[in-house]
Tab-separated table of C-alpha atoms in Angstrom:
chain	number	residue	atom	x	y	z
N	1	MET	CA	157.010	99.836	81.487
N	2	ALA	CA	154.948	102.529	79.796
N	3	ALA	CA	151.852	100.325	79.964
N	4	GLY	CA	152.492	99.538	83.611
N	5	ALA	CA	152.914	103.228	84.409
N	6	ALA	CA	149.628	103.987	82.686
N	7	GLN	CA	147.870	101.338	84.727
N	8	ALA	CA	149.373	102.635	87.942
N	9	SER	CA	148.185	106.170	87.265
N	10	ALA	CA	144.605	105.151	86.386
N	11	ALA	CA	142.003	106.680	88.701
N	12	PRO	CA	140.210	104.248	91.034
N	13	ALA	CA	136.639	103.431	90.092
N	14	ALA	CA	134.025	105.569	91.825
N	15	PRO	CA	132.025	103.689	94.451
N	16	ALA	CA	128.557	102.684	93.356
N	17	GLN	CA	125.892	105.112	94.513
N	18	PRO	CA	122.928	103.680	96.418
N	19	ALA	CA	119.666	103.793	94.506
N	20	ALA	CA	117.521	106.784	95.338
N	21	LEU	CA	114.569	105.972	97.564
N	22	PRO	CA	111.112	106.402	96.064
N	23	ALA	CA	109.102	109.434	97.194
N	24	VAL	CA	105.760	109.232	98.957
N	25	ASN	CA	103.584	112.260	98.275
N	26	MET	CA	101.873	112.845	101.615
N	27	GLU	CA	99.124	115.027	100.153
N	28	ALA	CA	98.119	112.314	97.687
N	29	THR	CA	98.380	109.565	100.295
N	30	VAL	CA	96.218	111.350	102.861
N	31	LEU	CA	93.628	112.173	100.203
N	32	ALA	CA	93.425	108.529	99.154
N	33	ALA	CA	93.032	107.482	102.795
N	34	GLN	CA	89.891	109.634	102.986
N	35	ILE	CA	88.309	108.721	99.646
N	36	ASP	CA	89.197	105.068	99.003
N	37	PRO	CA	87.437	103.559	102.063
N	38	ARG	CA	84.181	105.222	100.949
N	39	ARG	CA	84.195	103.888	97.396
N	40	ALA	CA	81.827	101.142	96.307
N	41	ASP	CA	84.548	99.799	94.001
N	42	ASP	CA	88.342	99.645	93.896
N	43	THR	CA	88.928	102.722	91.732
N	44	LEU	CA	92.260	104.301	92.652
N	45	THR	CA	92.556	107.912	93.712
N	46	PRO	CA	94.258	109.729	90.811
N	47	GLY	CA	97.927	110.456	91.423
N	48	ALA	CA	98.138	108.398	94.612
N	49	LYS	CA	98.889	104.836	93.470
N	50	ALA	CA	102.707	104.868	93.667
N	51	SER	CA	102.731	106.591	97.057
N	52	VAL	CA	100.058	104.335	98.532
N	53	LEU	CA	101.873	101.243	97.221
N	54	ALA	CA	105.083	102.305	98.957
N	55	VAL	CA	103.211	102.787	102.232
N	56	GLU	CA	101.423	99.456	101.892
N	57	GLN	CA	104.684	97.654	101.120
N	58	ALA	CA	106.180	99.128	104.291
N	59	LEU	CA	103.147	97.993	106.313
N	60	GLN	CA	103.418	94.522	104.795
N	61	ALA	CA	107.113	94.390	105.738
N	62	LYS	CA	106.034	94.941	109.348
N	63	ASN	CA	103.480	92.104	109.063
N	64	LEU	CA	100.606	94.543	109.496
N	65	LEU	CA	99.042	94.164	106.037
N	66	ASP	CA	98.407	91.030	104.008
N	67	ALA	CA	100.019	90.940	100.564
N	68	ARG	CA	96.645	90.862	98.782
N	69	TRP	CA	95.900	94.378	100.044
N	70	VAL	CA	99.140	95.840	98.666
N	71	ASP	CA	97.444	97.303	95.608
N	72	GLY	CA	97.694	101.110	95.698
N	73	TYR	CA	94.167	101.380	97.093
N	74	PHE	CA	94.034	102.920	100.592
N	75	GLY	CA	90.905	101.049	101.623
N	76	THR	CA	89.631	99.926	105.008
N	77	GLU	CA	92.259	97.182	105.380
N	78	THR	CA	95.075	99.685	104.829
N	79	ILE	CA	93.426	102.170	107.216
N	80	SER	CA	93.291	99.451	109.890
N	81	ALA	CA	96.892	98.430	109.250
N	82	TYR	CA	98.106	102.013	109.417
N	83	ALA	CA	96.182	102.599	112.657
N	84	ALA	CA	97.835	99.475	114.098
N	85	TYR	CA	101.218	100.884	113.084
N	86	GLN	CA	100.392	104.199	114.775
N	87	ARG	CA	99.442	102.337	117.946
N	88	SER	CA	102.726	100.407	117.775
N	89	LEU	CA	104.479	103.779	118.017
N	90	GLY	CA	102.563	104.536	121.199
N	91	TYR	CA	99.947	106.800	119.630
N	92	SER	CA	96.293	106.720	120.617
N	93	GLY	CA	93.090	108.622	119.919
N	94	LEU	CA	93.297	111.034	116.984
N	95	ALA	CA	96.968	110.185	116.508
N	96	ALA	CA	95.988	106.567	115.747
N	97	ASN	CA	93.060	107.215	113.413
N	98	GLY	CA	94.599	105.444	110.412
N	99	LEU	CA	95.127	108.739	108.590
N	100	PRO	CA	98.870	109.184	107.959
N	101	GLY	CA	100.545	111.973	109.890
N	102	ALA	CA	103.904	113.432	108.931
N	103	THR	CA	105.822	111.856	111.830
N	104	SER	CA	104.413	108.325	111.537
N	105	LEU	CA	104.692	108.396	107.736
N	106	ALA	CA	108.376	109.313	107.912
N	107	GLU	CA	109.034	106.730	110.635
N	108	LEU	CA	107.368	104.000	108.569
N	109	GLY	CA	109.432	104.946	105.533
N	110	GLN	CA	112.889	104.794	107.116
N	111	GLY	CA	115.162	103.145	104.570
N	112	ARG	CA	112.226	102.571	102.197
N	113	TYR	CA	110.973	105.945	100.960
N	114	THR	CA	111.182	109.685	101.527
N	115	VAL	CA	108.172	111.911	102.230
N	116	THR	CA	107.324	114.921	100.067
N	117	HIS	CA	104.444	117.435	100.130
N	118	LYS	CA	104.148	117.212	103.910
N	119	ILE	CA	101.007	118.601	105.505
N	120	GLY	CA	99.767	119.033	109.064
N	121	PRO	CA	97.088	120.768	111.132
N	122	GLY	CA	99.410	123.107	113.005
N	123	ALA	CA	98.893	124.348	116.543
N	124	LYS	CA	95.531	124.667	118.264
N	125	VAL	CA	94.213	128.239	118.381
N	126	GLN	CA	91.088	130.001	119.611
N	127	ARG	CA	88.402	131.454	117.354
N	128	ASP	CA	85.047	132.851	118.517
N	129	GLY	CA	85.541	131.071	121.838
N	130	TYR	CA	86.128	127.691	120.172
N	131	THR	CA	89.234	125.616	119.505
N	132	VAL	CA	90.411	125.057	115.924
N	133	ASP	CA	93.786	124.236	114.423
N	134	ALA	CA	95.975	126.734	112.603
N	135	ARG	CA	95.340	125.217	109.175
N	136	THR	CA	91.571	125.507	109.642
N	137	GLN	CA	91.961	129.073	110.902
N	138	ALA	CA	93.931	130.032	107.792
N	139	MET	CA	91.299	128.467	105.553
N	140	LEU	CA	88.469	130.328	107.289
N	141	THR	CA	90.379	133.609	107.027
N	142	GLU	CA	90.816	133.133	103.290
N	143	ALA	CA	87.130	132.279	102.846
N	144	GLU	CA	86.279	135.512	104.676
N	145	ARG	CA	88.537	137.437	102.316
N	146	LEU	CA	86.737	135.965	99.325
N	147	LEU	CA	83.335	136.746	100.806
N	148	GLY	CA	84.146	140.187	102.160
N	149	PHE	CA	82.633	139.585	105.592
N	150	LYS	CA	83.389	137.727	108.827
N	151	LEU	CA	82.190	134.232	109.582
N	152	VAL	CA	81.104	133.344	113.122
N	153	LEU	CA	81.454	129.819	114.466
N	154	SER	CA	78.661	128.052	116.332
N	155	GLN	CA	80.831	124.973	117.045
N	156	GLY	CA	84.541	124.346	116.797
N	157	SER	CA	86.888	121.381	116.610
N	158	TYR	CA	88.327	118.967	119.204
N	159	ASN	CA	84.911	118.768	120.882
N	160	PRO	CA	84.373	115.068	121.701
N	161	GLY	CA	80.846	114.441	122.913
N	162	GLY	CA	80.022	118.145	122.856
N	163	ASP	CA	77.055	117.862	120.502
N	164	PRO	CA	75.543	114.390	120.033
N	165	SER	CA	73.813	115.483	116.818
N	166	SER	CA	77.248	115.966	115.207
N	167	ALA	CA	77.843	112.188	115.267
N	168	GLY	CA	81.507	112.531	116.214
N	169	THR	CA	82.551	114.740	113.291
N	170	HIS	CA	83.751	117.495	115.638
N	171	ASP	CA	85.716	115.100	117.872
N	172	GLY	CA	88.924	115.883	115.994
N	173	GLY	CA	90.379	118.811	114.111
N	174	GLY	CA	89.395	120.514	110.880
N	175	VAL	CA	85.632	120.633	111.453
N	176	VAL	CA	83.520	123.687	112.302
N	177	ASP	CA	79.908	124.812	112.205
N	178	ILE	CA	79.196	128.345	111.045
N	179	SER	CA	76.277	130.457	112.221
N	180	VAL	CA	73.898	131.589	109.473
N	181	THR	CA	71.895	133.996	111.617
N	182	GLY	CA	70.666	136.848	109.437
N	183	MET	CA	71.861	135.241	106.198
N	184	SER	CA	69.581	134.902	103.192
N	185	ALA	CA	69.415	131.606	101.317
N	186	ALA	CA	71.630	133.094	98.621
N	187	THR	CA	74.216	134.208	101.169
N	188	ARG	CA	74.266	130.792	102.828
N	189	THR	CA	74.995	129.223	99.453
N	190	SER	CA	77.731	131.799	98.771
N	191	VAL	CA	79.395	130.959	102.078
N	192	ALA	CA	79.303	127.226	101.339
N	193	ARG	CA	80.789	127.914	97.907
N	194	ALA	CA	83.651	130.025	99.318
N	195	LEU	CA	84.407	127.378	101.927
N	196	ARG	CA	84.527	124.711	99.237
N	197	GLN	CA	86.779	126.896	97.121
N	198	VAL	CA	89.465	127.030	99.838
N	199	GLY	CA	89.359	123.310	100.604
N	200	PHE	CA	86.445	122.507	102.894
N	201	ALA	CA	83.788	119.903	102.330
N	202	ALA	CA	80.940	122.265	103.243
N	203	TRP	CA	77.164	122.008	103.269
N	204	VAL	CA	74.233	124.156	104.362
N	205	ARG	CA	72.371	122.094	106.962
N	206	ASN	CA	68.681	122.571	107.751
N	207	PRO	CA	66.359	121.268	110.512
N	208	ASN	CA	64.680	118.821	108.127
N	209	GLN	CA	67.944	116.861	107.896
N	210	GLY	CA	68.546	116.315	111.594
N	211	ASP	CA	68.140	117.580	115.133
N	212	TRP	CA	69.877	120.903	114.547
N	213	PRO	CA	69.145	124.501	113.537
N	214	TRP	CA	70.143	126.027	110.206
N	215	HIS	CA	73.927	126.197	109.996
N	216	ILE	CA	76.836	125.504	107.652
N	217	HIS	CA	78.936	122.429	108.406
N	218	ALA	CA	82.492	122.453	107.091
N	219	ALA	CA	85.220	119.794	107.246
N	220	ALA	CA	88.741	120.703	106.131
N	221	ILE	CA	89.783	118.118	103.541
N	222	SER	CA	93.069	116.356	104.426
N	223	ASP	CA	93.326	117.735	107.953
N	224	THR	CA	95.288	114.887	109.525
N	225	ASP	CA	93.474	115.422	112.848
N	226	LEU	CA	90.073	114.600	111.324
N	227	SER	CA	87.995	112.147	113.340
N	228	SER	CA	87.075	108.937	111.528
N	229	GLN	CA	83.539	110.261	111.024
N	230	ALA	CA	84.870	113.477	109.481
N	231	GLN	CA	87.222	111.481	107.248
N	232	HIS	CA	84.136	109.693	105.934
N	233	GLN	CA	82.456	113.024	105.218
N	234	THR	CA	85.374	114.358	103.194
N	235	GLY	CA	85.600	111.110	101.263
N	236	ASP	CA	81.878	111.212	100.504
N	237	TYR	CA	82.211	114.817	99.346
N	238	TYR	CA	84.666	113.710	96.655
N	239	LEU	CA	82.180	111.027	95.621
N	240	GLY	CA	79.365	113.552	95.126
N	241	LEU	CA	77.496	112.804	98.350
N	242	ASN	CA	76.022	115.000	101.082
N	243	GLY	CA	78.170	113.945	104.035
N	244	LEU	CA	75.185	112.638	106.021
N	245	ALA	CA	74.436	109.090	107.146
N	246	ASN	CA	71.921	108.624	104.305
N	247	ARG	CA	74.714	109.238	101.739
N	248	ALA	CA	72.292	111.107	99.492
N	249	PRO	CA	73.515	113.200	96.534
N	250	ASP	CA	75.440	116.364	97.312
N	251	ASP	CA	72.990	119.248	97.770
N	252	GLY	CA	75.614	122.013	97.850
N	253	PRO	CA	77.107	124.277	95.173
N	254	ARG	CA	79.180	122.149	92.829
N	255	ILE	CA	82.629	123.507	92.076
N	256	PRO	CA	85.944	121.798	91.226
N	257	ILE	CA	87.091	120.098	94.437
N	258	GLN	CA	90.503	120.994	95.809
N	259	THR	CA	92.408	120.877	99.065
N	260	TRP	CA	93.776	123.911	100.894
N	261	GLU	CA	97.260	123.138	99.599
N	262	GLU	CA	96.024	122.904	96.015
N	263	TYR	CA	94.190	126.198	96.431
N	264	GLN	CA	97.324	127.902	97.773
N	265	ARG	CA	99.391	126.752	94.815
N	266	THR	CA	97.026	128.468	92.392
N	267	HIS	CA	96.470	131.705	94.303
């Protein structure tokens, strides 16, 4: 009887807990989606492999990506598959550019992964008579603080077809041109350096490079509203290139490359 009483009073076994879902780091994933398609090889973007694999596995599960491309490399096939997924959600234009946004990334991961380190462009705002997004505005404001003087835009973002010489880079968010009127060569370089420090891919442009006046062109790395052409520029920047169609070596001030979010974490 004593044994039976002991058995009767034993606590029921705790129910098995479901396995925790893997985490997809959005910052790392978006960065890989900019750099990987521009590589001449299949080198993986550091720190992005596990996150990209989880995204690719989810795309494969929806029959949007062939198994051979599920490799942790966010190349052109994965970009195309992700854009197809965005279109399947009813998105178009910038919202279906193949660059993961927070909403589509979370929707894709339902039951498969969670999303960490979320990023986004924020609301559209006005600056110097041009439209930019809030993330870009914050980055420009911080660059001004570092420089100690105000920067004036000569072209903003979300300007499709506004300047044919821009080759579509300003069609989306995150991209601005900055006036260099009155700046010395040294000051122009200092501005490009400050912009790079806060997370822009930035270059001093001159009339010998294209049909444009002297100016500074800046693309906010990992802005999820970047046009496809601007995505290519930010990817090329990481690969040491100049962001132009000739893909020549970077002619700007070389500093450690970081995104706006990385900059914020260290300042």
